[in-house]
Coordinates of C-alpha atoms in Angstrom, one line a residue:
Chain A
M1 CA 159.8 71.8 88.2
C2 CA 156.3 71.1 89.6
P3 CA 153.9 74.0 89.2
R4 CA 153.1 75.7 92.4
H5 CA 149.4 76.0 93.0
V6 CA 148.8 79.3 94.4
P7 CA 145.5 79.6 96.1
I8 CA 143.6 82.6 94.8
F9 CA 141.7 84.4 97.4
T10 CA 138.8 86.4 96.2
H11 CA 138.4 89.2 98.5
P12 CA 134.7 89.7 99.2
G13 CA 134.8 93.4 98.3
R14 CA 131.7 95.6 98.3
S15 CA 131.8 96.8 94.8
G16 CA 128.7 98.4 93.3
S17 CA 127.4 95.2 91.7
E18 CA 128.1 93.2 94.8
L19 CA 125.5 95.2 96.6
G20 CA 122.9 94.2 94.2
M21 CA 119.5 96.0 93.7
F22 CA 119.5 99.7 93.8
P23 CA 120.9 101.1 97.0
E24 CA 119.4 104.5 96.5
L25 CA 115.9 103.0 96.3
N26 CA 116.5 101.1 99.5
N27 CA 117.4 104.4 101.2
L28 CA 114.2 106.0 100.0
L29 CA 112.1 103.1 101.2
N30 CA 114.1 103.0 104.4
T31 CA 114.9 99.4 104.1
S32 CA 117.7 96.9 103.4
P33 CA 117.9 93.2 102.8
D34 CA 118.8 92.4 106.4
R35 CA 116.0 94.4 107.9
A36 CA 113.1 94.0 105.5
E37 CA 109.6 94.1 106.8
Q38 CA 107.5 91.0 106.6
G39 CA 103.9 90.3 105.8
K40 CA 103.6 93.2 103.3
L41 CA 102.1 93.6 99.8
T42 CA 104.0 96.0 97.6
L43 CA 102.3 97.2 94.5
L44 CA 104.4 98.4 91.5
C45 CA 102.7 100.3 88.8
D46 CA 103.9 102.2 85.8
S47 CA 102.3 104.6 83.4
K48 CA 103.8 106.0 80.3
T49 CA 107.1 104.4 81.1
D50 CA 108.6 101.0 81.8
G51 CA 108.5 100.0 85.4
S52 CA 110.3 96.7 85.1
F53 CA 113.4 98.1 86.8
L54 CA 111.4 97.9 90.0
V55 CA 110.8 94.2 89.4
H56 CA 114.5 93.6 88.9
H57 CA 115.2 95.6 92.0
F58 CA 112.9 93.5 94.2
L59 CA 114.0 90.2 92.7
S60 CA 117.6 90.9 93.5
F61 CA 116.7 92.5 96.9
Y62 CA 114.9 89.4 98.2
L63 CA 117.4 87.0 96.8
K64 CA 120.1 89.0 98.6
A65 CA 118.0 88.9 101.7
N66 CA 118.1 85.1 101.6
C67 CA 114.4 84.7 101.1
K68 CA 112.7 81.9 99.2
V69 CA 111.3 83.6 96.1
C70 CA 108.5 82.3 93.8
F71 CA 108.6 84.4 90.6
V72 CA 105.6 84.2 88.4
A73 CA 107.3 85.6 85.3
L74 CA 104.7 86.1 82.5
L75 CA 106.3 88.9 80.6
Q76 CA 109.9 87.9 79.8
S77 CA 112.0 84.9 79.5
F78 CA 114.2 83.4 82.2
S79 CA 117.4 84.5 80.4
H80 CA 116.2 88.1 80.3
Y81 CA 115.8 88.3 84.0
N82 CA 119.0 86.4 84.5
T83 CA 121.0 88.8 82.3
V84 CA 119.7 91.9 84.2
G85 CA 120.0 90.1 87.5
Q86 CA 123.7 89.5 86.9
K87 CA 124.2 93.2 86.4
L88 CA 122.6 93.6 89.8
G89 CA 124.8 90.9 91.4
V90 CA 122.5 87.9 91.6
N91 CA 122.6 84.7 89.6
L92 CA 119.2 83.3 88.9
T93 CA 120.5 80.0 87.6
T94 CA 122.4 79.3 90.8
A95 CA 119.4 80.4 92.9
R96 CA 117.1 78.1 91.1
E97 CA 119.5 75.2 91.4
R98 CA 119.8 75.5 95.1
G99 CA 116.1 75.8 95.6
Q100 CA 116.0 79.5 96.6
L101 CA 114.1 80.5 93.4
V102 CA 111.0 78.9 92.0
F103 CA 110.6 80.3 88.5
L104 CA 107.4 80.0 86.5
E105 CA 108.4 81.0 83.0
G106 CA 105.0 81.9 81.5
L107 CA 106.2 82.2 78.0
K108 CA 107.6 78.7 77.9
S109 CA 105.1 76.9 80.0
S110 CA 102.1 78.4 78.2
V111 CA 103.3 76.6 75.0
D112 CA 103.8 73.4 77.0
I113 CA 100.2 73.4 78.0
F114 CA 99.0 73.2 74.4
F115 CA 101.6 70.7 73.0
H116 CA 102.5 68.4 75.9
P117 CA 100.1 66.2 77.8
Q118 CA 99.7 67.3 81.4
E119 CA 99.3 64.8 84.2
E120 CA 98.7 67.2 87.0
P121 CA 96.8 70.5 86.8
H122 CA 99.0 73.1 85.1
P123 CA 99.2 76.5 86.8
L124 CA 98.2 78.3 83.6
R125 CA 95.4 75.9 82.8
F126 CA 93.0 78.9 82.3
L127 CA 94.6 79.3 78.9
R128 CA 92.8 76.2 77.7
E129 CA 89.5 76.8 79.3
A130 CA 86.7 78.4 77.2
N131 CA 85.3 80.4 80.1
A132 CA 88.4 81.2 82.1
G133 CA 87.0 81.6 85.5
S134 CA 89.6 81.3 88.2
L135 CA 93.3 81.3 88.8
Q136 CA 93.0 78.7 91.5
P137 CA 95.6 76.3 89.8
L138 CA 98.1 79.2 89.7
Y139 CA 97.4 79.9 93.4
E140 CA 98.0 76.2 94.2
F141 CA 101.3 76.4 92.4
V142 CA 102.4 79.4 94.4
R143 CA 101.3 77.7 97.7
E144 CA 103.2 74.6 96.8
A145 CA 106.3 76.5 95.9
L146 CA 106.4 78.6 99.0
K147 CA 105.2 76.3 101.7
P148 CA 107.9 75.6 104.3
V149 CA 109.5 72.2 103.7
D150 CA 111.2 70.5 106.6
S151 CA 113.5 68.5 104.6
E152 CA 115.4 71.4 103.1
D153 CA 118.9 71.9 104.3
T154 CA 119.0 75.6 104.3
T155 CA 116.3 77.6 105.9
W156 CA 115.3 80.7 104.1
R157 CA 114.2 83.8 105.9
F158 CA 110.7 84.2 104.7
P159 CA 108.8 83.5 101.5
V160 CA 108.3 86.1 98.8
L161 CA 106.0 86.0 95.8
L162 CA 106.9 88.2 92.8
V163 CA 104.5 88.6 89.8
D164 CA 105.5 90.3 86.5
D165 CA 102.9 91.2 85.7
L166 CA 99.2 91.0 86.5
S167 CA 98.0 93.1 83.6
V168 CA 99.1 90.3 81.3
L169 CA 96.4 88.1 82.9
L170 CA 93.8 90.6 81.9
S171 CA 95.0 90.5 78.4
L172 CA 94.8 86.7 78.4
G173 CA 91.1 86.9 79.0
L174 CA 90.6 86.7 82.8
G175 CA 88.4 89.2 84.5
A176 CA 89.7 91.7 87.0
V177 CA 87.7 90.0 89.8
A178 CA 89.4 86.7 89.1
V179 CA 92.8 88.3 89.2
L180 CA 91.8 90.1 92.5
D181 CA 90.7 86.8 93.9
F182 CA 94.1 85.3 93.0
T183 CA 96.0 88.1 94.7
H184 CA 93.6 87.9 97.7
Y185 CA 94.4 84.2 98.2
C186 CA 98.1 84.8 97.7
R187 CA 98.0 87.6 100.2
A188 CA 96.2 85.4 102.7
T189 CA 98.7 82.6 102.3
V190 CA 102.0 84.4 101.6
C191 CA 101.6 87.5 103.7
S192 CA 99.2 86.5 106.4
E193 CA 99.9 82.9 107.0
L194 CA 103.5 82.5 106.1
Q195 CA 104.5 86.1 107.1
G196 CA 106.1 86.6 103.8
N197 CA 106.0 89.4 101.2
M198 CA 104.3 89.9 97.9
V199 CA 105.3 92.2 95.1
A200 CA 103.2 92.6 91.9
L201 CA 103.4 94.8 88.9
V202 CA 100.3 96.3 87.3
H203 CA 100.4 98.6 84.3
D204 CA 98.4 101.8 84.6
S205 CA 97.2 102.5 81.2
E206 CA 95.6 105.8 82.2
D207 CA 93.0 105.0 79.7
A208 CA 89.6 105.6 81.2
E209 CA 88.1 103.1 78.9
D210 CA 90.0 100.1 80.2
E211 CA 87.7 99.5 83.1
E212 CA 89.0 96.1 84.0
N213 CA 92.6 97.4 84.4
E214 CA 91.3 100.3 86.5
L215 CA 89.4 97.9 88.7
L216 CA 92.4 95.7 89.1
L217 CA 94.7 98.6 89.9
N218 CA 92.4 100.3 92.4
G219 CA 91.4 97.0 94.0
L220 CA 95.0 96.0 94.5
S221 CA 95.9 99.5 95.7
H222 CA 93.4 99.1 98.5
Q223 CA 95.0 95.9 99.6
S224 CA 98.6 97.2 99.4
H225 CA 100.9 98.4 102.2
L226 CA 103.3 100.2 99.8
I227 CA 102.7 101.5 96.3
L228 CA 105.5 102.5 94.0
H229 CA 104.2 104.3 90.9
A230 CA 106.7 105.0 88.1
E231 CA 105.5 107.6 85.7
G232 CA 107.0 109.1 82.6
L233 CA 107.5 112.8 82.7
A234 CA 104.5 114.9 81.7
T235 CA 106.7 116.8 79.3
G236 CA 107.8 113.7 77.4
F237 CA 111.1 111.9 77.0
C238 CA 114.2 113.3 78.5
K239 CA 117.7 112.0 78.3
D240 CA 118.7 112.8 81.9
V241 CA 115.5 112.2 83.8
H242 CA 113.7 109.1 82.8
G243 CA 110.7 109.4 85.0
Q244 CA 109.2 110.1 88.3
L245 CA 108.6 107.7 91.2
K246 CA 105.8 108.2 93.7
I247 CA 106.0 106.3 96.9
L248 CA 102.9 105.9 99.0
W249 CA 102.8 104.1 102.3
R250 CA 99.3 102.9 103.2
K251 CA 97.8 101.3 106.3
S252 CA 100.0 103.1 108.7
T253 CA 98.0 105.5 110.7
G254 CA 99.9 108.2 112.5
R255 CA 102.8 108.2 110.0
R256 CA 103.5 111.8 108.8
D257 CA 105.5 111.1 105.7
R258 CA 103.0 109.1 103.8
S259 CA 104.1 109.9 100.3
L260 CA 107.2 110.9 98.5
I261 CA 107.9 111.9 94.9
Y262 CA 111.3 111.5 93.4
Q263 CA 112.7 111.7 89.8
Y264 CA 115.1 109.1 88.6
K265 CA 117.5 108.1 85.8
I266 CA 118.2 104.5 84.9
Q267 CA 121.8 103.7 84.2
D268 CA 123.4 100.4 83.3
K269 CA 123.7 99.0 86.8
N270 CA 122.1 101.5 88.9
V271 CA 119.2 103.9 89.2
S272 CA 119.9 107.3 90.7
F273 CA 117.2 109.2 92.5
F274 CA 116.9 112.9 93.1
A275 CA 114.3 115.4 94.2
K276 CA 112.2 117.0 91.6
G277 CA 114.1 119.4 89.5
M278 CA 117.4 118.5 91.2
S279 CA 118.8 116.3 88.4
P280 CA 122.6 116.7 88.2
A281 CA 122.2 117.4 84.6
V282 CA 120.3 120.6 85.2
L283 CA 122.0 121.9 88.3
Chain B
M1 CA 81.9 112.9 116.3
L2 CA 81.8 109.2 116.7
E3 CA 78.7 109.4 118.9
S4 CA 76.8 111.3 116.3
L5 CA 77.8 108.8 113.7
L6 CA 76.5 105.9 115.8
A7 CA 73.4 107.7 117.1
I8 CA 71.0 107.2 114.2
G9 CA 71.4 103.5 113.6
G10 CA 70.7 101.8 110.4
L11 CA 73.4 101.7 107.7
V12 CA 76.5 103.9 108.1
L13 CA 78.3 103.9 104.8
L14 CA 82.0 104.7 105.0
R15 CA 83.3 105.6 101.6
D16 CA 87.1 105.7 101.3
S17 CA 89.7 105.9 98.5
V18 CA 93.2 104.7 97.9
E19 CA 94.7 107.9 99.2
W20 CA 92.4 108.3 102.2
E21 CA 91.7 104.9 103.7
G22 CA 88.7 104.4 105.9
R23 CA 89.5 101.2 107.8
S24 CA 91.0 103.1 110.8
L25 CA 87.8 105.1 111.1
L26 CA 85.8 101.9 110.9
K27 CA 87.9 100.4 113.7
A28 CA 87.4 103.6 115.7
L29 CA 83.7 103.2 115.3
V30 CA 83.9 99.5 116.2
K31 CA 85.8 100.3 119.3
K32 CA 83.3 103.0 120.4
S33 CA 80.4 100.6 119.9
A34 CA 82.2 97.8 121.8
L35 CA 83.0 100.1 124.7
S36 CA 79.4 101.2 124.9
G37 CA 78.4 97.7 125.7
E38 CA 77.2 96.5 122.4
Q39 CA 78.0 93.2 120.8
V40 CA 80.0 93.8 117.6
H41 CA 80.1 91.4 114.7
V42 CA 82.8 91.9 112.1
L43 CA 82.4 90.3 108.6
G44 CA 86.1 90.4 107.6
C45 CA 86.7 89.9 103.9
E46 CA 89.8 92.0 103.3
V47 CA 92.1 91.7 106.2
S48 CA 93.0 88.9 108.5
E49 CA 91.6 88.6 111.9
E50 CA 95.0 89.4 113.5
E51 CA 95.3 92.5 111.5
F52 CA 91.8 93.7 112.3
R53 CA 92.1 93.1 116.0
E54 CA 95.5 94.8 116.1
G55 CA 95.5 97.9 118.2
F56 CA 92.4 97.0 120.1
E57 CA 92.6 96.5 123.9
S58 CA 91.4 93.3 125.4
D59 CA 88.0 94.6 126.5
V60 CA 87.3 95.6 123.0
N61 CA 88.6 92.4 121.5
S62 CA 86.5 90.3 123.9
R63 CA 83.3 91.9 122.6
L64 CA 84.3 91.5 119.0
I65 CA 83.1 88.5 117.1
Y66 CA 85.1 88.1 113.9
H67 CA 83.5 86.1 111.0
D68 CA 86.5 85.2 108.9
L69 CA 85.8 85.5 105.2
F70 CA 89.5 86.4 104.5
R71 CA 91.3 83.1 104.6
D72 CA 89.1 81.1 102.2
P73 CA 86.3 83.2 100.9
L74 CA 85.6 81.1 97.7
N75 CA 86.1 77.8 99.4
W76 CA 89.2 76.9 97.3
S77 CA 90.5 74.7 100.0
K78 CA 87.3 72.7 99.9
T79 CA 87.2 72.2 103.6
G80 CA 83.6 73.0 103.7
E81 CA 84.0 75.5 106.5
A82 CA 82.1 78.2 104.6
H83 CA 78.7 79.3 105.8
P84 CA 75.9 77.6 103.9
G85 CA 74.2 80.8 102.9
G86 CA 77.3 82.5 101.8
P87 CA 78.4 85.9 103.1
L88 CA 74.8 87.2 103.0
G89 CA 73.6 84.2 105.0
A90 CA 76.3 84.9 107.6
L91 CA 75.1 88.5 107.8
R92 CA 71.5 87.5 108.3
A93 CA 72.5 85.0 110.9
M94 CA 74.2 87.6 113.0
C95 CA 70.9 89.3 113.7
R96 CA 69.3 86.2 115.2
T97 CA 70.8 86.9 118.6
D98 CA 69.2 87.7 121.9
S99 CA 71.2 90.7 122.8
C100 CA 69.5 94.1 122.8
S101 CA 71.4 95.9 120.1
I102 CA 74.2 94.8 117.9
T103 CA 76.6 96.5 115.5
I104 CA 77.7 94.7 112.4
A105 CA 80.9 96.0 110.7
V106 CA 81.3 94.8 107.1
D107 CA 84.9 95.0 105.8
S108 CA 84.2 95.5 103.1
L109 CA 81.0 96.1 101.2
S110 CA 83.2 96.4 98.1
W111 CA 84.3 92.8 98.3
L112 CA 80.7 91.7 98.6
L113 CA 79.7 94.0 95.7
L114 CA 82.3 92.5 93.5
H115 CA 81.3 88.9 94.2
L116 CA 77.5 89.1 94.7
P117 CA 74.7 90.7 92.8
C118 CA 74.1 94.3 93.9
T119 CA 70.4 93.7 94.3
E120 CA 70.8 90.8 96.8
L121 CA 73.3 92.8 98.8
C122 CA 71.0 95.8 98.9
Q123 CA 68.1 93.7 99.9
T124 CA 70.0 92.1 102.8
L125 CA 71.3 95.5 104.0
H126 CA 67.8 96.9 103.9
V127 CA 66.5 94.1 105.9
L128 CA 69.3 94.4 108.4
S129 CA 69.2 98.1 108.9
H130 CA 65.4 98.5 109.0
G131 CA 64.7 95.5 111.1
N132 CA 62.0 94.1 108.9
S133 CA 61.4 90.5 109.2
Y134 CA 62.4 88.1 106.5
P135 CA 59.9 85.3 105.9
G136 CA 60.9 82.5 108.1
V137 CA 63.4 84.4 110.2
N138 CA 62.7 85.8 113.6
P139 CA 62.8 89.6 113.6
P140 CA 65.8 91.0 115.4
V141 CA 65.1 92.0 119.0
G142 CA 66.8 95.3 119.2
Q143 CA 68.5 98.0 117.1
V144 CA 70.9 96.8 114.4
R145 CA 73.5 99.1 113.2
V146 CA 75.5 98.2 110.1
L147 CA 78.9 99.9 109.5
G148 CA 79.9 99.3 105.9
L149 CA 83.3 100.1 104.4
L150 CA 83.1 100.9 100.7
H151 CA 86.0 101.7 98.3
E152 CA 84.6 104.3 96.0
E153 CA 86.9 103.8 93.0
L154 CA 85.9 100.2 92.5
H155 CA 82.3 100.7 91.6
G156 CA 80.2 102.5 89.1
Q157 CA 77.6 105.1 89.8
G158 CA 74.8 102.6 89.9
P159 CA 75.9 100.5 92.9
L160 CA 77.3 103.5 94.7
G161 CA 74.0 105.3 94.3
A162 CA 72.0 102.3 95.4
L163 CA 74.0 101.9 98.6
S164 CA 74.0 105.6 99.2
S165 CA 70.3 105.7 99.1
L166 CA 70.1 102.9 101.7
A167 CA 72.4 104.6 104.1
Q168 CA 71.1 106.7 107.0
T169 CA 74.6 108.2 107.5
E170 CA 77.1 108.6 104.7
V171 CA 80.7 109.4 105.6
T172 CA 83.2 110.2 102.8
M173 CA 86.9 110.2 103.5
D174 CA 88.9 113.1 102.2
G175 CA 91.9 115.2 103.1
K176 CA 94.3 117.8 102.2
M177 CA 98.0 118.2 102.8
G178 CA 98.4 115.1 104.9
Q179 CA 95.4 116.0 107.1
A180 CA 92.4 113.7 106.9
S181 CA 88.8 114.9 107.0
V182 CA 85.3 113.5 106.6
H183 CA 82.2 114.8 104.9
I184 CA 79.2 113.5 106.7
L185 CA 75.7 113.4 105.5
Y186 CA 73.0 112.6 108.1
R187 CA 69.6 111.4 106.9
R188 CA 67.6 111.6 110.1
P189 CA 64.0 110.4 109.7
Q190 CA 61.5 113.2 109.0
Q191 CA 64.2 115.8 109.0
R192 CA 66.2 117.5 106.2
P193 CA 69.6 116.0 105.5
A194 CA 72.4 117.6 107.4
Y195 CA 75.9 118.0 106.3
Q196 CA 79.1 118.3 108.3
T197 CA 82.8 118.4 107.6
Q198 CA 85.3 117.5 110.2
W199 CA 89.1 117.4 110.2
F200 CA 90.6 114.7 112.4
S201 CA 93.3 112.2 112.9
I202 CA 93.2 108.8 114.4
L203 CA 95.5 107.9 117.2
P204 CA 97.2 104.5 117.4
D205 CA 94.7 103.3 120.0
F206 CA 91.8 104.2 117.6
N207 CA 90.6 107.2 119.5
L208 CA 89.7 110.2 117.5
D209 CA 91.5 113.5 117.7
L210 CA 89.4 116.3 116.2
Q211 CA 91.2 119.1 114.6
E212 CA 90.7 122.5 113.1
G213 CA 92.0 122.1 109.6
P214 CA 95.3 121.9 107.8
L215 CA 97.8 124.4 109.0
E216 CA 97.9 127.4 106.7
S217 CA 101.5 128.1 107.5
Q218 CA 102.5 126.9 104.1
Q219 CA 101.2 130.2 102.5
Q220 CA 103.9 132.7 101.7
P221 CA 103.6 136.1 103.4
S222 CA 102.6 138.8 100.8
S223 CA 105.7 140.5 99.6
H224 CA 106.0 144.1 100.8
V225 CA 107.5 145.5 97.6
P226 CA 106.5 149.2 97.1
L227 CA 104.6 149.6 93.9
V228 CA 106.5 151.4 91.2
D229 CA 104.8 153.5 88.6
P230 CA 106.4 152.5 85.4
T231 CA 105.3 155.6 83.6
T232 CA 107.5 158.0 85.6
H233 CA 110.8 157.9 83.7
L234 CA 109.9 157.5 80.1
T235 CA 111.8 158.8 77.1
F236 CA 108.5 159.3 75.2
N237 CA 105.2 161.0 75.9
L238 CA 102.2 158.9 76.9
H239 CA 99.8 161.7 77.5
L240 CA 98.7 164.7 75.5
S241 CA 98.8 168.2 76.7
K242 CA 95.6 170.4 76.2
K243 CA 97.0 172.2 73.3
E244 CA 98.1 169.0 71.6
R245 CA 94.7 167.5 72.2
E246 CA 93.0 170.5 70.6
A247 CA 95.3 170.4 67.6
K248 CA 94.5 166.7 67.3
D249 CA 90.8 167.2 67.3
N250 CA 91.0 169.9 64.7
L251 CA 93.0 167.9 62.3
T252 CA 91.0 166.6 59.3
L253 CA 91.9 163.1 58.4
P254 CA 93.2 162.6 54.8
F255 CA 90.5 160.2 53.7
Q256 CA 87.6 161.8 55.6
F257 CA 85.4 163.6 53.1
S258 CA 84.2 166.7 54.9
S259 CA 82.5 169.7 53.4
E260 CA 85.7 171.8 53.6
K261 CA 87.5 169.2 51.6
Q262 CA 84.8 169.1 49.1
Q263 CA 84.9 172.9 48.6
A264 CA 88.7 172.8 48.4
L265 CA 88.6 170.2 45.7
L266 CA 85.9 172.0 43.6
R267 CA 87.4 175.4 43.7
P268 CA 91.1 175.3 43.4
G269 CA 92.8 177.7 45.8
P270 CA 94.7 180.8 44.8
G271 CA 98.1 179.2 45.1
Q272 CA 97.2 176.1 43.3
S273 CA 98.1 175.7 39.7
S274 CA 95.1 174.4 37.9
S275 CA 95.7 171.3 35.8
H276 CA 94.4 170.9 32.3
I277 CA 93.6 167.8 30.4
F278 CA 94.4 167.8 26.7
Y279 CA 92.5 165.3 24.8
E280 CA 92.6 164.6 21.1
P281 CA 89.5 162.8 20.1
D282 CA 90.0 159.8 18.0
V283 CA 88.2 159.1 14.7
Y284 CA 85.9 156.5 16.2
D285 CA 85.1 158.5 19.4
D286 CA 81.6 159.3 20.1
L287 CA 81.8 162.6 21.9
D288 CA 78.8 163.3 24.0
Q289 CA 78.5 167.0 24.9
E290 CA 76.3 166.3 27.9
D291 CA 77.9 166.3 31.3
P292 CA 77.7 162.8 32.7
D293 CA 78.1 164.1 36.2
E294 CA 75.1 166.4 35.8
D295 CA 72.9 164.4 38.1
L296 CA 75.4 164.5 40.9
D297 CA 74.7 166.8 43.7
I298 CA 77.9 168.7 43.9

């Protein structure tokens, strides 16, 4: 008896992980992958807590929105982002293979620059330079990655640059003005010229003595259209409320609701948001 | 308000912050200058030309000359389009025109301060706003007004103070409860500095809408709860009656040594049993018959 091949239909159900990203955050920002605004710079910052959940959110958001994403990942390895991305419903390996995702793995390529000969200028060449002056090679890398290519089969919606994170560049010896120049050029190319979006994370050390970081954070805040600031609670660690998110819309005159504050709790595959003091744990 | 800001001339310093941005006010001033017939030059470092011109009508846009320092300020594309004198050279070149009076909007002075020495920038601004002649440069024909946008948090006290002292008018953005305001300092020549605070909002077409102040409706009405005297129904006495007060005053305290007490101790009262001390002197005792308390005044 020959085995019958039964075709298995996978029903494209809308389970939680299918949606990807954090739907509640989309509601707060009044956006969704199919109607995302273009030409915007979003600044993510965190103080006294870890704001990387915002990075994972935007990575999966823009991949779901069918955008071409250039991810300058300086903080974690590719497999880390891939693991978290899978919980949010995106597969970074697949995205990279089909050309949707250009991934600069800072941890790996910074080692390459010391041990392997480089023919062409390496994006992180500043690591080898005694007086690290500019991030122009990194900017050239981003521009190459996101420039529209006619030969590609699939056309992506718009380009997105994601950086995790910019404070690492300060720790690696660059000045705040050099990093601001890099973001300026990226903004000019990605947001203005290509009408894409840019998302960058900066840590807010709240340390008044770290002048370079303050300058970077404030300088970038002035250039941003949207600022998401994740803060730990002033009262310390709490099991049910992990932190507070301040949302500030800038550069929009005549808009009444310019800022919102919500508290949040990070779960395994989702982040739930609620108004201050309205956590389900305390009601 | 816009007329008074534009009236003095010289350098108008617009100080803004992350929370209260000043570019909309800068654009409102640019629009006002353009509509009053002046030629307006914009040195744009922070936003693209499209974004700066957005919201202006065509008659304003036609009078606006945008010098683009946004796309490639550091000449990374090596096309050689940059002005030979850099941004400051571009600023000085703007003055060499034949028109009677011009307005230069610098967006922003913060960008220039971060990339150029403060002294050079201050010298250029001084020359522009006071109309003195540079050696080798023809003096400007008419009045030059410079509108400079400055982001306060990005600079230390030194550069901020230097620019502030150069400015004839200083406008600081502020606000409360979603309502924007400005604090204006006028430095008119040979007059005392004048201060003014004005609440306002900027309409989408960059006209100004002056306002009174944030609405105070957020305040709670004072609760009309009748005051209750908590001492009315007590189970204990908080006050003393007159008799009780007298008795209290007459009472001698146990450890207070008054004269009555002294007498009472020295002369035992009739009811008191006097106490005796029986002492058997020891062999080695040296009995002194003198009274050791003789010198005491009792």
